[in-house]
Coordinates of C-alpha atoms in Angstrom, one line a residue:
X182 CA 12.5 -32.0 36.1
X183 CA 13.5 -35.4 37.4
X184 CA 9.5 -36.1 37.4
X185 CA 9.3 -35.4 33.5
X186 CA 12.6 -37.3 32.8
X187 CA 10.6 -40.3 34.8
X188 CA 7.8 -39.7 32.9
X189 CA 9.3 -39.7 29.2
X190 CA 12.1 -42.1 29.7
X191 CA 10.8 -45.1 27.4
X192 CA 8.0 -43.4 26.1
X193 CA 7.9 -45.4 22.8
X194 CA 5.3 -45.8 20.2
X195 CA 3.9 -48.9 22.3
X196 CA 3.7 -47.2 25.2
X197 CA 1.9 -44.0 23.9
X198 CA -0.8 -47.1 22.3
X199 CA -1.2 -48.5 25.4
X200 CA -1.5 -44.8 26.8
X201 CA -4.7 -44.6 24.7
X202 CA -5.9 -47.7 25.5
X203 CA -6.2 -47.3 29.1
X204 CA -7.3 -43.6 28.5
X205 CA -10.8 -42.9 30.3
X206 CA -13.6 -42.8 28.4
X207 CA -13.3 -38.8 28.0
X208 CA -10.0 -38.2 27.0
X209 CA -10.9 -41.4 24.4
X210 CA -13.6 -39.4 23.0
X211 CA -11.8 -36.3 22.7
X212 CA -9.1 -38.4 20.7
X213 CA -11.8 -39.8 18.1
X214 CA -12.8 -36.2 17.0
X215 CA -9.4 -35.0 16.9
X216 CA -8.5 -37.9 14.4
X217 CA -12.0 -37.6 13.0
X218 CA -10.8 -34.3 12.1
X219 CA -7.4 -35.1 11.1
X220 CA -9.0 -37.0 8.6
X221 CA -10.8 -35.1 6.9
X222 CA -8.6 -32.1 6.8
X223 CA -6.1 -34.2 5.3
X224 CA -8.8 -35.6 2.8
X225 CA -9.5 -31.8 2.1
X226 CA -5.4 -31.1 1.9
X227 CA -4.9 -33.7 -1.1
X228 CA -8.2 -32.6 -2.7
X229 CA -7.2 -28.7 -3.0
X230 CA -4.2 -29.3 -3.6
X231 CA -4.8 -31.0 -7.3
X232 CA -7.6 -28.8 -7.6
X233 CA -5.6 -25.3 -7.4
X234 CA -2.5 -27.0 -9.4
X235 CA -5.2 -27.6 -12.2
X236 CA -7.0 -24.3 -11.6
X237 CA -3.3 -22.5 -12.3
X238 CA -2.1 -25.0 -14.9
X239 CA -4.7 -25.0 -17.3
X240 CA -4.8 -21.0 -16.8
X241 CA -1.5 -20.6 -17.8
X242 CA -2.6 -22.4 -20.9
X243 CA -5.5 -20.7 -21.6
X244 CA -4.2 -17.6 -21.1
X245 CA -1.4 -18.1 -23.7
X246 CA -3.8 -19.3 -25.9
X247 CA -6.1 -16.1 -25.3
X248 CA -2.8 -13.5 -26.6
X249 CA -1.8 -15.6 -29.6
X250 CA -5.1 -16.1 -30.8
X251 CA -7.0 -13.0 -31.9
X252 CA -10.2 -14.8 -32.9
X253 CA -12.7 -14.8 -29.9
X254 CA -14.4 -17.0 -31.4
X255 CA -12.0 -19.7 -31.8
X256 CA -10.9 -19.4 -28.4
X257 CA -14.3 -19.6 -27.2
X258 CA -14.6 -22.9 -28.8
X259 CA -10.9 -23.9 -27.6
X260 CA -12.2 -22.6 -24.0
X261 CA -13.7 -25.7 -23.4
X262 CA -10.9 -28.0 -23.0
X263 CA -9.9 -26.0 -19.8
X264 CA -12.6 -26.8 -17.7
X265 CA -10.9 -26.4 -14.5
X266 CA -9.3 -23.4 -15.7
X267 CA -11.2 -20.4 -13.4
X268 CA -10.1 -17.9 -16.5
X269 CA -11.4 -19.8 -19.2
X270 CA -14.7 -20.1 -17.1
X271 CA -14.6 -16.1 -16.5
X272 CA -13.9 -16.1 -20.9
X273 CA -16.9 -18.1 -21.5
X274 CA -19.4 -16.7 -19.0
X275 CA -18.2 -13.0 -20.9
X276 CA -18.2 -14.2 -24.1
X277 CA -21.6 -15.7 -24.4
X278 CA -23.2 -12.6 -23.2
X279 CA -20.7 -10.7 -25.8
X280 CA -22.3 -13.1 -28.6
X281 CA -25.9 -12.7 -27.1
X282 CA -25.7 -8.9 -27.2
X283 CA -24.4 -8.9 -30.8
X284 CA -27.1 -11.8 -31.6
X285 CA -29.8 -9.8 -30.3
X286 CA -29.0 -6.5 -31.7
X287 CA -28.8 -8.4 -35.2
X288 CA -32.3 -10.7 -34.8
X289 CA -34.0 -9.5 -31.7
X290 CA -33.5 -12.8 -29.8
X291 CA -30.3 -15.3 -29.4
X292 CA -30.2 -18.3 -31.3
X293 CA -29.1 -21.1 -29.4
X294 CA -27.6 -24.4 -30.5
X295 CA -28.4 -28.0 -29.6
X296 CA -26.6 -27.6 -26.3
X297 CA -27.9 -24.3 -25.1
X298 CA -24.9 -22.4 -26.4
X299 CA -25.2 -19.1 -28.1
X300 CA -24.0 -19.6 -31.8
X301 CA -21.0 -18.3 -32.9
X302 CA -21.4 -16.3 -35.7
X303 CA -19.4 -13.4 -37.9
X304 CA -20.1 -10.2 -36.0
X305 CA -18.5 -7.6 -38.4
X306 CA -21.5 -6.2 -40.0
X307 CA -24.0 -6.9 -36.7
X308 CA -25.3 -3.4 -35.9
X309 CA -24.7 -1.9 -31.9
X310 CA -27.0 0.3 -30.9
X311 CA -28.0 -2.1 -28.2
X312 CA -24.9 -2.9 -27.4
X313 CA -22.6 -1.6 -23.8
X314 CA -20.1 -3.1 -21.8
X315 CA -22.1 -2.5 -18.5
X316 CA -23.6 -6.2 -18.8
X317 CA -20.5 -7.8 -20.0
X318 CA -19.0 -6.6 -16.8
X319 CA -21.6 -7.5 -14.8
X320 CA -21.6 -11.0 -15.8
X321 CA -17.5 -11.0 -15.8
X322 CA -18.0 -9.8 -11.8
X323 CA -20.7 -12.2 -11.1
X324 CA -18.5 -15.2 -13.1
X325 CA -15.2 -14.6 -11.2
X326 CA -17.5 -14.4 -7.6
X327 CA -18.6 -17.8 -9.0
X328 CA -15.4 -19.2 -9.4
X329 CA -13.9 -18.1 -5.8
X330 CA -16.5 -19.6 -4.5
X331 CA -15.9 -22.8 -5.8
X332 CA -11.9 -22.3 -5.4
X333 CA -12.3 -21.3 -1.4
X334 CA -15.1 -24.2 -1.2
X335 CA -13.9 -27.0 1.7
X336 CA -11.4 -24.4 3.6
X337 CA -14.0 -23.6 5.9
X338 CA -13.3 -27.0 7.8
X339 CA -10.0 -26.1 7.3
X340 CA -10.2 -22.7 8.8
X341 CA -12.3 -24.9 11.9
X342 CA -10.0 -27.4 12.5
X343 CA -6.8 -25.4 12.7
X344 CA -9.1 -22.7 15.5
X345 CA -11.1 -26.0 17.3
X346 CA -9.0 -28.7 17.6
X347 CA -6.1 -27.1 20.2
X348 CA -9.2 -26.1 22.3
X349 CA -10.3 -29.8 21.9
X350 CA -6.9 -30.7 22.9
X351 CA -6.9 -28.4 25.6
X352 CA -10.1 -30.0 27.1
X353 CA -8.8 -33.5 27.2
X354 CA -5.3 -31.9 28.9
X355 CA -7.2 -30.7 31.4
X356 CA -9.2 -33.6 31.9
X357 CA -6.5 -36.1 31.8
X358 CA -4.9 -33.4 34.6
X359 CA -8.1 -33.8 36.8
X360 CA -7.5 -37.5 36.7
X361 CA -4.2 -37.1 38.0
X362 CA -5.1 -34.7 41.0
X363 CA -8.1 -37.5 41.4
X364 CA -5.2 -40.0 41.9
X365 CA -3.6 -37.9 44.2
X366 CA -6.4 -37.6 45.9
X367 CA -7.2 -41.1 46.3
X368 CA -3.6 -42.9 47.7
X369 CA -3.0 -39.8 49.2
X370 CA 0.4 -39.9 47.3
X371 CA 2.5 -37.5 44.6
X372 CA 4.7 -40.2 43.3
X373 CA 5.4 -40.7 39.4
X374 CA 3.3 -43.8 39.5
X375 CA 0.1 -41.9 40.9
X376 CA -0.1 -38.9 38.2
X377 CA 1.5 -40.6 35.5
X378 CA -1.4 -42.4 34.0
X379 CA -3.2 -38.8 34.0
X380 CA -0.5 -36.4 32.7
X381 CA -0.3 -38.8 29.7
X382 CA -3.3 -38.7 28.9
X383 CA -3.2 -34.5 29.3
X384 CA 0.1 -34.7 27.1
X385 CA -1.3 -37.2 24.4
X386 CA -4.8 -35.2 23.9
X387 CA -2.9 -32.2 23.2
X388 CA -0.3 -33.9 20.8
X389 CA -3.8 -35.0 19.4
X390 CA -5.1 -31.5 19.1
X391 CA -1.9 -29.9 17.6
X392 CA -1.2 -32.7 15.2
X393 CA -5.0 -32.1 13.4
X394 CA -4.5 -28.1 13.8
X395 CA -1.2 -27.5 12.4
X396 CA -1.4 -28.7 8.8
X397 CA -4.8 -27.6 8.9
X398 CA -3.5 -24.2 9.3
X399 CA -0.4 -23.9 6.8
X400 CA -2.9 -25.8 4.1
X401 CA -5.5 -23.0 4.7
X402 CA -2.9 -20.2 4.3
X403 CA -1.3 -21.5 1.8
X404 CA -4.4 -22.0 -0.5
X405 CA -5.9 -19.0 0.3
X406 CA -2.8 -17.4 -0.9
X407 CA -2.9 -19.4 -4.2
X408 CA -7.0 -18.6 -4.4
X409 CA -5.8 -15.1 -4.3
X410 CA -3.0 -14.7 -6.8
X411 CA -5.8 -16.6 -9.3
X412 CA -8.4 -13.7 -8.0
X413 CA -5.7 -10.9 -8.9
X414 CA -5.4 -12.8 -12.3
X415 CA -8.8 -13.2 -13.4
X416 CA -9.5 -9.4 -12.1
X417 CA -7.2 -8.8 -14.2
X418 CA -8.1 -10.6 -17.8
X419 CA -11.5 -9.3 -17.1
X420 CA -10.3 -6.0 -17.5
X421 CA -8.5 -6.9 -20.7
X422 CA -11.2 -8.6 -22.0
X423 CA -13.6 -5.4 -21.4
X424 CA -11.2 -3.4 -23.4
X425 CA -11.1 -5.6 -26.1
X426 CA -15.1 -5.9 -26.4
X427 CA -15.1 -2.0 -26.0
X428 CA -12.6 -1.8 -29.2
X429 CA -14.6 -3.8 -31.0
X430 CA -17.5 -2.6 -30.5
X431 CA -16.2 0.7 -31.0
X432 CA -15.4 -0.4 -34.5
X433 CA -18.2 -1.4 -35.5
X434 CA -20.0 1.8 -34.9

């Protein structure tokens, strides 16, 4: 114990610089892609973070907007305002094929407008024979897989850095160890001056390794916990939204 008191007494910011600076050329190497990956996980952190605020803020929008407005329609055009919404994405991707189904059935082919949009048009007397809710599902399915996609993109490296980096770590620990023994070796000595330059190293690379994994980690989690409450939600208004094309269609019979 005495050794480790020795070894951390006045073990300031300074000294754990200077530490790295007289590192060897391995344990230096294996601290550039630790912070290489600290980086960019923290880049990641901030960037997902906004992202899935905006995903659930604009939802909760939308969706009040969808049960106080009974007009498809109208919400279809106010759908676009909540672009980062993931439910208003899921609305649109089910409500174009809704239209193109009703447009078909009327003229044979869909009508588009100048942006490549299906046309919104008054349904009430469009006849269904054409019509099921086996494609508007499909393309509900295939829209929410879309939009996971894009909410889980970038937590791969996440995912990577919170399972690499201690094993990183752990490589330059037992590097800077060898050194130590090496030193041993070499002056034939044990003292605290002899391993000291080697244990830091071993102790700093895996401060190093923990530092990038750790938020890594509880970021990942976290989000993928968010990701899935959104999933749950826009399983969920596709289901609601099936019933109500089914009910319409169902009236217009």
């Amino acid at each position: 114990m005495e050794i480790f008191k020795d070894l951390f007494s006045g073990f300031s910011e300074v000294e754990i610089l200077k530490t790295i600076a007289q590192a060897g050329l391995v344990v230096k190497g294996v601290m550039i892609v630790l912070i290489l990956f600290s980086v960019v996980s923290w880049g990641i952190i901030f960037y997902k973070f906004f992202a899935i605020m905006s995903a659930r803020g604009q939802s909760r929008k939308f969706l009040d907007a969808f049960w106080t407005n009974p007009k498809l329609a109208t919400l279809y055009e106010k759908a676009r305002r909540y672009k980062k919404s993931p439910i208003a994405q899921v609305f649109r991707a089910g409500y174009q094929e809704f239209n193109r189904l009703l447009i078909g059935a009327r003229a044979g082919k869909a009508k588009v407008d100048a942006a490549g949009n299906p046309s919104v048009r008054d349904v009430g007397s469009i006849s269904t024979e054409l019509l099921g809710a086996e494609s508007i599902e499909r393309v509900l399915r295939r829209s929410i897989m879309e939009e996971v996609t894009r909410l889980e993109s970038h937590l791969t490296f996440l995912a990577t850095t919170g399972s690499t980096c201690p094993f990183i770590g752990l490589f330059g620990t037992v590097w800077g160890i060898m050194n130590a023994f090496r030193g041993i070796g070499a002056k034939s000595s044990a003292s605290i001056g002899v391993v000291a330059s080697g244990i830091s190293e071993a102790l700093i690379a895996t401060a190093f390794g923990l530092f990038a994994a750790i938020p890594a980690v509880v970021a990942y989690n976290y989000y993928l916990s968010k990701i899935k409450v959104l999933t749950t939600e826009m399983d969920n208004f596709s289901f609601e939204f099936l019933n109500i094309v089914e009910r319409h269609i169902k009236r217009m019979k």
